[in-house]
PDB file of C-alpha atoms in Angstrom:
ATOM      1  CA  UNK P   1       2.645   1.479 -25.171  1.00 48.00           C
ATOM      2  CA  UNK P   2       1.917   1.278 -28.858  1.00 49.00           C
ATOM      3  CA  UNK P   3       3.322   3.994 -31.107  1.00 51.00           C
ATOM      4  CA  UNK P   4       0.319   3.840 -33.394  1.00 61.00           C
ATOM      5  CA  UNK P   5      -2.078   5.162 -30.748  1.00 78.00           C
ATOM      6  CA  UNK P   6      -3.388   8.477 -31.928  1.00 90.00           C
ATOM      7  CA  UNK P   7      -3.281  11.046 -29.134  1.00 90.00           C
ATOM      8  CA  UNK P   8      -6.667  12.772 -29.150  1.00 90.00           C
ATOM      9  CA  UNK P   9      -6.058  14.912 -26.099  1.00 89.00           C
ATOM     10  CA  UNK P  10      -3.335  15.761 -23.661  1.00 92.00           C
ATOM     11  CA  UNK P  11      -4.479  15.988 -20.056  1.00 92.00           C
ATOM     12  CA  UNK P  12      -2.756  17.375 -17.012  1.00 94.00           C
ATOM     13  CA  UNK P  13      -3.378  15.008 -14.116  1.00 95.00           C
ATOM     14  CA  UNK P  14      -4.131  16.383 -10.671  1.00 94.00           C
ATOM     15  CA  UNK P  15      -1.232  15.711  -8.346  1.00 96.00           C
ATOM     16  CA  UNK P  16      -0.496  15.725  -4.604  1.00 96.00           C
ATOM     17  CA  UNK P  17       3.043  15.884  -3.307  1.00 96.00           C
ATOM     18  CA  UNK P  18       3.905  15.283   0.342  1.00 96.00           C
ATOM     19  CA  UNK P  19       7.224  15.455   2.065  1.00 94.00           C
ATOM     20  CA  UNK P  20       8.532  14.070   5.306  1.00 89.00           C
ATOM     21  CA  UNK P  21      11.949  13.101   6.677  1.00 86.00           C
ATOM     22  CA  UNK P  22      12.070   9.933   4.624  1.00 88.00           C
ATOM     23  CA  UNK P  23      11.363  11.545   1.306  1.00 92.00           C
ATOM     24  CA  UNK P  24       8.571  12.494  -1.048  1.00 95.00           C
ATOM     25  CA  UNK P  25       5.270  10.881  -1.876  1.00 96.00           C
ATOM     26  CA  UNK P  26       3.529  11.776  -5.132  1.00 97.00           C
ATOM     27  CA  UNK P  27       0.003  10.783  -6.096  1.00 97.00           C
ATOM     28  CA  UNK P  28      -1.547  11.475  -9.476  1.00 97.00           C
ATOM     29  CA  UNK P  29      -5.121  10.903 -10.658  1.00 96.00           C
ATOM     30  CA  UNK P  30      -4.991   9.055 -13.947  1.00 96.00           C
ATOM     31  CA  UNK P  31      -8.337   7.321 -14.328  1.00 96.00           C
ATOM     32  CA  UNK P  32      -8.529   4.792 -17.138  1.00 95.00           C
ATOM     33  CA  UNK P  33      -4.777   4.255 -17.374  1.00 96.00           C
ATOM     34  CA  UNK P  34      -3.774   0.631 -17.052  1.00 95.00           C
ATOM     35  CA  UNK P  35      -0.497  -0.208 -15.384  1.00 94.00           C
ATOM     36  CA  UNK P  36       1.020  -1.304 -18.716  1.00 95.00           C
ATOM     37  CA  UNK P  37       0.109   2.023 -20.281  1.00 95.00           C
ATOM     38  CA  UNK P  38       2.075   3.988 -17.722  1.00 95.00           C
ATOM     39  CA  UNK P  39       5.531   5.282 -18.513  1.00 95.00           C
ATOM     40  CA  UNK P  40       7.707   6.848 -15.819  1.00 96.00           C
ATOM     41  CA  UNK P  41      11.149   8.264 -16.391  1.00 94.00           C
ATOM     42  CA  UNK P  42      13.745  10.194 -14.485  1.00 93.00           C
ATOM     43  CA  UNK P  43      16.341  11.891 -16.601  1.00 92.00           C
ATOM     44  CA  UNK P  44      18.699  14.691 -15.663  1.00 90.00           C
ATOM     45  CA  UNK P  45      16.743  15.420 -12.539  1.00 90.00           C
ATOM     46  CA  UNK P  46      13.397  15.577 -14.371  1.00 94.00           C
ATOM     47  CA  UNK P  47      10.629  13.162 -13.552  1.00 95.00           C
ATOM     48  CA  UNK P  48       8.189  12.562 -16.392  1.00 95.00           C
ATOM     49  CA  UNK P  49       4.807  10.930 -15.853  1.00 96.00           C
ATOM     50  CA  UNK P  50       3.154   9.677 -19.003  1.00 96.00           C
ATOM     51  CA  UNK P  51      -0.012   7.619 -19.054  1.00 96.00           C
ATOM     52  CA  UNK P  52      -2.217   6.637 -21.949  1.00 95.00           C
ATOM     53  CA  UNK P  53      -5.873   5.950 -21.710  1.00 94.00           C
ATOM     54  CA  UNK P  54      -7.724   4.158 -24.474  1.00 91.00           C
ATOM     55  CA  UNK P  55     -10.695   6.175 -25.716  1.00 86.00           C
ATOM     56  CA  UNK P  56     -12.402   4.646 -28.733  1.00 83.00           C
ATOM     57  CA  UNK P  57      -9.888   4.508 -31.581  1.00 86.00           C
ATOM     58  CA  UNK P  58      -7.344   6.803 -29.948  1.00 91.00           C
ATOM     59  CA  UNK P  59      -5.874   7.685 -26.592  1.00 92.00           C
ATOM     60  CA  UNK P  60      -5.964  10.496 -24.066  1.00 92.00           C
ATOM     61  CA  UNK P  61      -2.499  11.158 -22.770  1.00 94.00           C
ATOM     62  CA  UNK P  62      -1.846  12.303 -19.210  1.00 95.00           C
ATOM     63  CA  UNK P  63       1.434  14.192 -18.977  1.00 95.00           C
ATOM     64  CA  UNK P  64       3.259  15.938 -16.199  1.00 95.00           C
ATOM     65  CA  UNK P  65       6.841  16.812 -15.360  1.00 95.00           C
ATOM     66  CA  UNK P  66       8.555  17.608 -12.098  1.00 95.00           C
ATOM     67  CA  UNK P  67      11.992  18.589 -10.988  1.00 94.00           C
ATOM     68  CA  UNK P  68      13.321  15.931  -8.637  1.00 93.00           C
ATOM     69  CA  UNK P  69      15.178  17.382  -5.640  1.00 92.00           C
ATOM     70  CA  UNK P  70      18.854  16.520  -5.460  1.00 90.00           C
ATOM     71  CA  UNK P  71      18.495  14.608  -2.239  1.00 90.00           C
ATOM     72  CA  UNK P  72      16.185  12.021  -3.826  1.00 92.00           C
ATOM     73  CA  UNK P  73      17.844   8.847  -5.020  1.00 90.00           C
ATOM     74  CA  UNK P  74      16.289   8.087  -8.455  1.00 90.00           C
ATOM     75  CA  UNK P  75      17.268   4.420  -8.249  1.00 91.00           C
ATOM     76  CA  UNK P  76      15.128   4.015  -5.129  1.00 92.00           C
ATOM     77  CA  UNK P  77      11.895   5.402  -6.594  1.00 95.00           C
ATOM     78  CA  UNK P  78       9.057   2.890  -6.558  1.00 96.00           C
ATOM     79  CA  UNK P  79       5.619   3.163  -8.127  1.00 96.00           C
ATOM     80  CA  UNK P  80       2.233   1.543  -7.785  1.00 96.00           C
ATOM     81  CA  UNK P  81      -0.994   2.029  -9.684  1.00 96.00           C
ATOM     82  CA  UNK P  82      -4.290   1.436  -7.958  1.00 95.00           C
ATOM     83  CA  UNK P  83      -7.830   2.434  -8.887  1.00 95.00           C
ATOM     84  CA  UNK P  84      -6.557   4.933 -11.423  1.00 96.00           C
ATOM     85  CA  UNK P  85      -4.212   6.622  -8.964  1.00 97.00           C
ATOM     86  CA  UNK P  86      -0.469   6.517  -9.473  1.00 97.00           C
ATOM     87  CA  UNK P  87       1.596   6.540  -6.299  1.00 97.00           C
ATOM     88  CA  UNK P  88       5.313   7.254  -6.374  1.00 97.00           C
ATOM     89  CA  UNK P  89       7.533   6.757  -3.374  1.00 96.00           C
ATOM     90  CA  UNK P  90      10.698   8.789  -3.601  1.00 95.00           C
ATOM     91  CA  UNK P  91      12.986   8.066  -0.651  1.00 94.00           C
ATOM     92  CA  UNK P  92      15.681  10.508   0.283  1.00 91.00           C
ATOM     93  CA  UNK P  93      19.203   9.263  -0.341  1.00 88.00           C
ATOM     94  CA  UNK P  94      20.703   7.888   2.852  1.00 80.00           C
ATOM     95  CA  UNK P  95      23.445  10.514   2.925  1.00 77.00           C
ATOM     96  CA  UNK P  96      20.854  13.281   3.151  1.00 73.00           C
ATOM     97  CA  UNK P  97      18.797  11.770   5.932  1.00 73.00           C
ATOM     98  CA  UNK P  98      19.136  13.466   9.276  1.00 76.00           C
ATOM     99  CA  UNK P  99      21.337  11.423  11.488  1.00 79.00           C
ATOM    100  CA  UNK P 100      22.177  11.601  15.102  1.00 84.00           C
ATOM    101  CA  UNK P 101      25.851  11.267  15.796  1.00 87.00           C
ATOM    102  CA  UNK P 102      26.822   9.465  18.893  1.00 88.00           C
ATOM    103  CA  UNK P 103      29.898  10.538  20.733  1.00 90.00           C
ATOM    104  CA  UNK P 104      32.153   7.682  21.659  1.00 88.00           C
ATOM    105  CA  UNK P 105      33.032   7.454  25.265  1.00 87.00           C
ATOM    106  CA  UNK P 106      36.500   8.556  26.194  1.00 82.00           C
ATOM    107  CA  UNK P 107      38.970   5.751  26.150  1.00 73.00           C
TER     108      UNK P 107
ATOM    109  CA  UNK Y   1      -0.010  50.413 -56.888  1.00 47.00           C
ATOM    110  CA  UNK Y   2       2.799  50.823 -54.413  1.00 53.00           C
ATOM    111  CA  UNK Y   3       2.163  51.080 -50.698  1.00 50.00           C
ATOM    112  CA  UNK Y   4       4.281  50.972 -47.625  1.00 55.00           C
ATOM    113  CA  UNK Y   5       4.128  47.694 -45.882  1.00 55.00           C
ATOM    114  CA  UNK Y   6       2.781  48.442 -42.443  1.00 58.00           C
ATOM    115  CA  UNK Y   7       5.085  46.293 -40.343  1.00 61.00           C
ATOM    116  CA  UNK Y   8       3.727  47.280 -36.941  1.00 60.00           C
ATOM    117  CA  UNK Y   9       0.101  46.881 -37.995  1.00 62.00           C
ATOM    118  CA  UNK Y  10       0.826  43.575 -39.616  1.00 62.00           C
ATOM    119  CA  UNK Y  11       2.653  42.260 -36.567  1.00 62.00           C
ATOM    120  CA  UNK Y  12      -0.151  43.447 -34.324  1.00 62.00           C
ATOM    121  CA  UNK Y  13      -2.795  41.664 -36.333  1.00 64.00           C
ATOM    122  CA  UNK Y  14      -0.709  38.502 -36.322  1.00 62.00           C
ATOM    123  CA  UNK Y  15      -0.305  38.788 -32.569  1.00 62.00           C
ATOM    124  CA  UNK Y  16      -4.010  39.298 -32.100  1.00 61.00           C
ATOM    125  CA  UNK Y  17      -4.730  36.244 -34.156  1.00 61.00           C
ATOM    126  CA  UNK Y  18      -2.220  34.208 -32.204  1.00 60.00           C
ATOM    127  CA  UNK Y  19      -3.677  35.491 -28.960  1.00 58.00           C
ATOM    128  CA  UNK Y  20      -7.185  34.456 -30.015  1.00 55.00           C
ATOM    129  CA  UNK Y  21      -6.027  31.046 -31.053  1.00 56.00           C
ATOM    130  CA  UNK Y  22      -4.232  30.546 -27.766  1.00 54.00           C
ATOM    131  CA  UNK Y  23      -7.295  31.695 -25.860  1.00 50.00           C
ATOM    132  CA  UNK Y  24      -9.424  29.174 -27.739  1.00 47.00           C
ATOM    133  CA  UNK Y  25      -6.862  26.499 -27.123  1.00 46.00           C
ATOM    134  CA  UNK Y  26      -6.777  27.108 -23.395  1.00 45.00           C
ATOM    135  CA  UNK Y  27     -10.509  27.458 -23.113  1.00 41.00           C
ATOM    136  CA  UNK Y  28     -11.061  24.186 -24.891  1.00 41.00           C
ATOM    137  CA  UNK Y  29      -8.467  22.501 -22.750  1.00 42.00           C
ATOM    138  CA  UNK Y  30      -9.880  23.935 -19.566  1.00 39.00           C
ATOM    139  CA  UNK Y  31     -13.149  22.178 -20.287  1.00 38.00           C
ATOM    140  CA  UNK Y  32     -11.426  18.820 -20.285  1.00 40.00           C
ATOM    141  CA  UNK Y  33      -8.733  19.617 -17.777  1.00 41.00           C
ATOM    142  CA  UNK Y  34     -11.076  20.752 -15.089  1.00 42.00           C
ATOM    143  CA  UNK Y  35     -11.269  17.557 -13.122  1.00 44.00           C
ATOM    144  CA  UNK Y  36     -12.872  19.073 -10.077  1.00 47.00           C
ATOM    145  CA  UNK Y  37     -16.174  17.711 -11.202  1.00 53.00           C
ATOM    146  CA  UNK Y  38     -16.495  14.073 -11.881  1.00 62.00           C
ATOM    147  CA  UNK Y  39     -16.270  13.524 -15.618  1.00 76.00           C
ATOM    148  CA  UNK Y  40     -19.219  11.557 -16.942  1.00 85.00           C
ATOM    149  CA  UNK Y  41     -20.379  10.549 -20.371  1.00 87.00           C
ATOM    150  CA  UNK Y  42     -23.258   8.546 -21.710  1.00 91.00           C
ATOM    151  CA  UNK Y  43     -23.406   6.592 -24.927  1.00 90.00           C
ATOM    152  CA  UNK Y  44     -26.321   5.018 -26.667  1.00 92.00           C
ATOM    153  CA  UNK Y  45     -26.489   2.328 -29.283  1.00 91.00           C
ATOM    154  CA  UNK Y  46     -29.378   0.235 -30.552  1.00 89.00           C
ATOM    155  CA  UNK Y  47     -29.175  -2.235 -27.709  1.00 91.00           C
ATOM    156  CA  UNK Y  48     -27.938  -0.396 -24.663  1.00 94.00           C
ATOM    157  CA  UNK Y  49     -27.008   2.739 -22.767  1.00 94.00           C
ATOM    158  CA  UNK Y  50     -23.522   2.977 -21.325  1.00 95.00           C
ATOM    159  CA  UNK Y  51     -22.395   5.487 -18.716  1.00 94.00           C
ATOM    160  CA  UNK Y  52     -18.739   6.099 -17.915  1.00 93.00           C
ATOM    161  CA  UNK Y  53     -17.577   8.100 -14.903  1.00 94.00           C
ATOM    162  CA  UNK Y  54     -14.041   8.935 -13.820  1.00 94.00           C
ATOM    163  CA  UNK Y  55     -13.675   8.018 -10.164  1.00 95.00           C
ATOM    164  CA  UNK Y  56      -9.953   7.773  -9.426  1.00 95.00           C
ATOM    165  CA  UNK Y  57      -9.168   6.502  -5.951  1.00 95.00           C
ATOM    166  CA  UNK Y  58     -12.735   5.410  -5.172  1.00 95.00           C
ATOM    167  CA  UNK Y  59     -13.097   1.974  -3.583  1.00 94.00           C
ATOM    168  CA  UNK Y  60     -15.995  -0.371  -4.332  1.00 93.00           C
ATOM    169  CA  UNK Y  61     -17.499   0.124  -0.899  1.00 94.00           C
ATOM    170  CA  UNK Y  62     -17.580   3.894  -1.335  1.00 95.00           C
ATOM    171  CA  UNK Y  63     -19.616   3.670  -4.495  1.00 95.00           C
ATOM    172  CA  UNK Y  64     -23.356   3.374  -4.730  1.00 95.00           C
ATOM    173  CA  UNK Y  65     -25.383   3.095  -7.901  1.00 95.00           C
ATOM    174  CA  UNK Y  66     -29.149   3.100  -8.019  1.00 94.00           C
ATOM    175  CA  UNK Y  67     -31.656   2.954 -10.809  1.00 94.00           C
ATOM    176  CA  UNK Y  68     -35.112   4.222 -10.109  1.00 92.00           C
ATOM    177  CA  UNK Y  69     -37.369   4.255 -13.116  1.00 89.00           C
ATOM    178  CA  UNK Y  70     -35.456   6.218 -15.698  1.00 90.00           C
ATOM    179  CA  UNK Y  71     -33.147   7.967 -13.255  1.00 94.00           C
ATOM    180  CA  UNK Y  72     -29.670   6.641 -12.645  1.00 94.00           C
ATOM    181  CA  UNK Y  73     -27.867   7.938  -9.560  1.00 94.00           C
ATOM    182  CA  UNK Y  74     -24.194   7.584  -8.791  1.00 93.00           C
ATOM    183  CA  UNK Y  75     -22.901   8.330  -5.293  1.00 93.00           C
ATOM    184  CA  UNK Y  76     -19.216   8.208  -4.581  1.00 93.00           C
ATOM    185  CA  UNK Y  77     -16.703   9.446  -2.085  1.00 92.00           C
ATOM    186  CA  UNK Y  78     -12.999   9.422  -1.652  1.00 92.00           C
ATOM    187  CA  UNK Y  79     -10.648  10.662   0.963  1.00 89.00           C
ATOM    188  CA  UNK Y  80      -7.226  12.038   0.356  1.00 89.00           C
ATOM    189  CA  UNK Y  81      -4.847  10.652   2.924  1.00 87.00           C
ATOM    190  CA  UNK Y  82      -1.889  12.637   4.064  1.00 87.00           C
ATOM    191  CA  UNK Y  83       1.017  10.623   5.436  1.00 86.00           C
ATOM    192  CA  UNK Y  84       1.705  11.233   9.127  1.00 84.00           C
ATOM    193  CA  UNK Y  85       3.859  14.236   9.815  1.00 86.00           C
ATOM    194  CA  UNK Y  86       4.147  15.149   6.161  1.00 92.00           C
ATOM    195  CA  UNK Y  87       3.862  18.615   4.752  1.00 93.00           C
ATOM    196  CA  UNK Y  88       2.184  19.184   1.424  1.00 94.00           C
ATOM    197  CA  UNK Y  89       3.935  20.785  -1.530  1.00 94.00           C
ATOM    198  CA  UNK Y  90       1.073  20.339  -3.919  1.00 94.00           C
ATOM    199  CA  UNK Y  91      -2.593  19.594  -3.190  1.00 93.00           C
ATOM    200  CA  UNK Y  92      -4.630  19.260  -6.341  1.00 93.00           C
ATOM    201  CA  UNK Y  93      -6.450  16.012  -5.726  1.00 93.00           C
ATOM    202  CA  UNK Y  94      -9.631  16.879  -3.938  1.00 88.00           C
ATOM    203  CA  UNK Y  95     -11.493  14.688  -1.567  1.00 90.00           C
ATOM    204  CA  UNK Y  96     -15.095  14.418  -2.695  1.00 89.00           C
ATOM    205  CA  UNK Y  97     -18.473  13.082  -1.760  1.00 90.00           C
ATOM    206  CA  UNK Y  98     -21.260  13.561  -4.237  1.00 89.00           C
ATOM    207  CA  UNK Y  99     -24.374  12.169  -5.806  1.00 90.00           C
ATOM    208  CA  UNK Y 100     -25.153  12.797  -9.427  1.00 89.00           C
ATOM    209  CA  UNK Y 101     -28.403  11.795 -11.036  1.00 91.00           C
ATOM    210  CA  UNK Y 102     -29.112  11.404 -14.707  1.00 89.00           C
ATOM    211  CA  UNK Y 103     -32.371  11.101 -16.558  1.00 92.00           C
ATOM    212  CA  UNK Y 104     -31.911   8.305 -19.010  1.00 93.00           C
ATOM    213  CA  UNK Y 105     -33.078   9.022 -22.551  1.00 91.00           C
ATOM    214  CA  UNK Y 106     -34.917   5.705 -22.794  1.00 90.00           C
ATOM    215  CA  UNK Y 107     -36.349   3.065 -20.551  1.00 91.00           C
ATOM    216  CA  UNK Y 108     -33.960   0.294 -19.600  1.00 93.00           C
ATOM    217  CA  UNK Y 109     -34.319  -3.253 -18.355  1.00 93.00           C
ATOM    218  CA  UNK Y 110     -33.505  -3.036 -14.618  1.00 91.00           C
ATOM    219  CA  UNK Y 111     -32.376  -6.665 -14.578  1.00 92.00           C
ATOM    220  CA  UNK Y 112     -29.726  -5.957 -17.168  1.00 94.00           C
ATOM    221  CA  UNK Y 113     -27.769  -3.274 -15.312  1.00 94.00           C
ATOM    222  CA  UNK Y 114     -24.085  -4.156 -14.995  1.00 95.00           C
ATOM    223  CA  UNK Y 115     -21.613  -1.900 -13.209  1.00 95.00           C
ATOM    224  CA  UNK Y 116     -17.842  -2.338 -13.134  1.00 96.00           C
ATOM    225  CA  UNK Y 117     -15.139  -0.212 -11.579  1.00 96.00           C
ATOM    226  CA  UNK Y 118     -11.758  -0.615 -13.225  1.00 96.00           C
ATOM    227  CA  UNK Y 119      -8.659   1.587 -13.146  1.00 96.00           C
ATOM    228  CA  UNK Y 120     -10.705   4.321 -11.496  1.00 96.00           C
ATOM    229  CA  UNK Y 121     -13.373   4.355 -14.196  1.00 96.00           C
ATOM    230  CA  UNK Y 122     -16.938   3.303 -13.553  1.00 96.00           C
ATOM    231  CA  UNK Y 123     -18.853   1.704 -16.421  1.00 96.00           C
ATOM    232  CA  UNK Y 124     -22.595   1.139 -16.126  1.00 96.00           C
ATOM    233  CA  UNK Y 125     -24.215  -0.754 -18.958  1.00 96.00           C
ATOM    234  CA  UNK Y 126     -27.968  -1.025 -19.221  1.00 95.00           C
ATOM    235  CA  UNK Y 127     -29.900  -2.867 -21.903  1.00 94.00           C
ATOM    236  CA  UNK Y 128     -32.790  -0.928 -23.314  1.00 92.00           C
ATOM    237  CA  UNK Y 129     -36.212  -2.165 -22.280  1.00 90.00           C
ATOM    238  CA  UNK Y 130     -37.315  -4.917 -24.678  1.00 84.00           C
ATOM    239  CA  UNK Y 131     -40.304  -2.934 -25.945  1.00 80.00           C
ATOM    240  CA  UNK Y 132     -38.147  -0.102 -27.258  1.00 76.00           C
ATOM    241  CA  UNK Y 133     -35.378  -2.100 -28.883  1.00 73.00           C
ATOM    242  CA  UNK Y 134     -35.564  -2.039 -32.655  1.00 76.00           C
ATOM    243  CA  UNK Y 135     -37.139  -5.194 -33.953  1.00 75.00           C
ATOM    244  CA  UNK Y 136     -37.009  -6.753 -37.323  1.00 80.00           C
ATOM    245  CA  UNK Y 137     -40.439  -7.774 -38.482  1.00 82.00           C
ATOM    246  CA  UNK Y 138     -40.682 -10.620 -40.879  1.00 84.00           C
ATOM    247  CA  UNK Y 139     -43.398 -10.307 -43.436  1.00 88.00           C
ATOM    248  CA  UNK Y 140     -45.100 -13.557 -44.121  1.00 85.00           C
ATOM    249  CA  UNK Y 141     -46.035 -13.932 -47.700  1.00 83.00           C
ATOM    250  CA  UNK Y 142     -49.617 -15.069 -47.713  1.00 74.00           C
TER     251      UNK Y 142
END
């Protein structure tokens, strides 16, 4: 992302967030944002989505922030960009996943 | 002339001004931020008309573009898929299915229409009909 891009507008992308046992799935509409122009960061439990879209001489900037739940492992987050939709997979850390504990048979 | 500085009145007028500016700011933003409707713009230069439409998440096969005379129609749909067994925390991305038609400001050459869908943005470029393109006329000196 070039620093010289003049931000003409800041847009708030529409977002879906789903949750199941395995973790969270986030999708964000960011039409016009190329994969290289996407910047994702997790810092101190805050997820920041930043995407720039070239519009004439400047850029429109999509911005959104979310609190990441404690049970999500930031190092396991993966992202894809397809047809202007960002998809983030945020798996739950193994220690937080529900687990069935087997009882060992008596010796 | 001496007068008492009216602190409360002054603060109130400042607050009103701030309030108005904020209201303008939000109103202006709301126009752009409202993505419920597909965002479309049309540009014209000497040679061509270009239409851009934001269609995030729309696949090629769910997009249909037709040109009939001077009317361009765009039909698109997208579904929003929910993973099995998942509950939703936030649902802002709407599924849609729509057709929007636009009267073009000039006649275009139907053979020249080129449509591309990239990063969720549709671009339709149409050359103006030859008879309405500006033409340089050379004057022959007799």
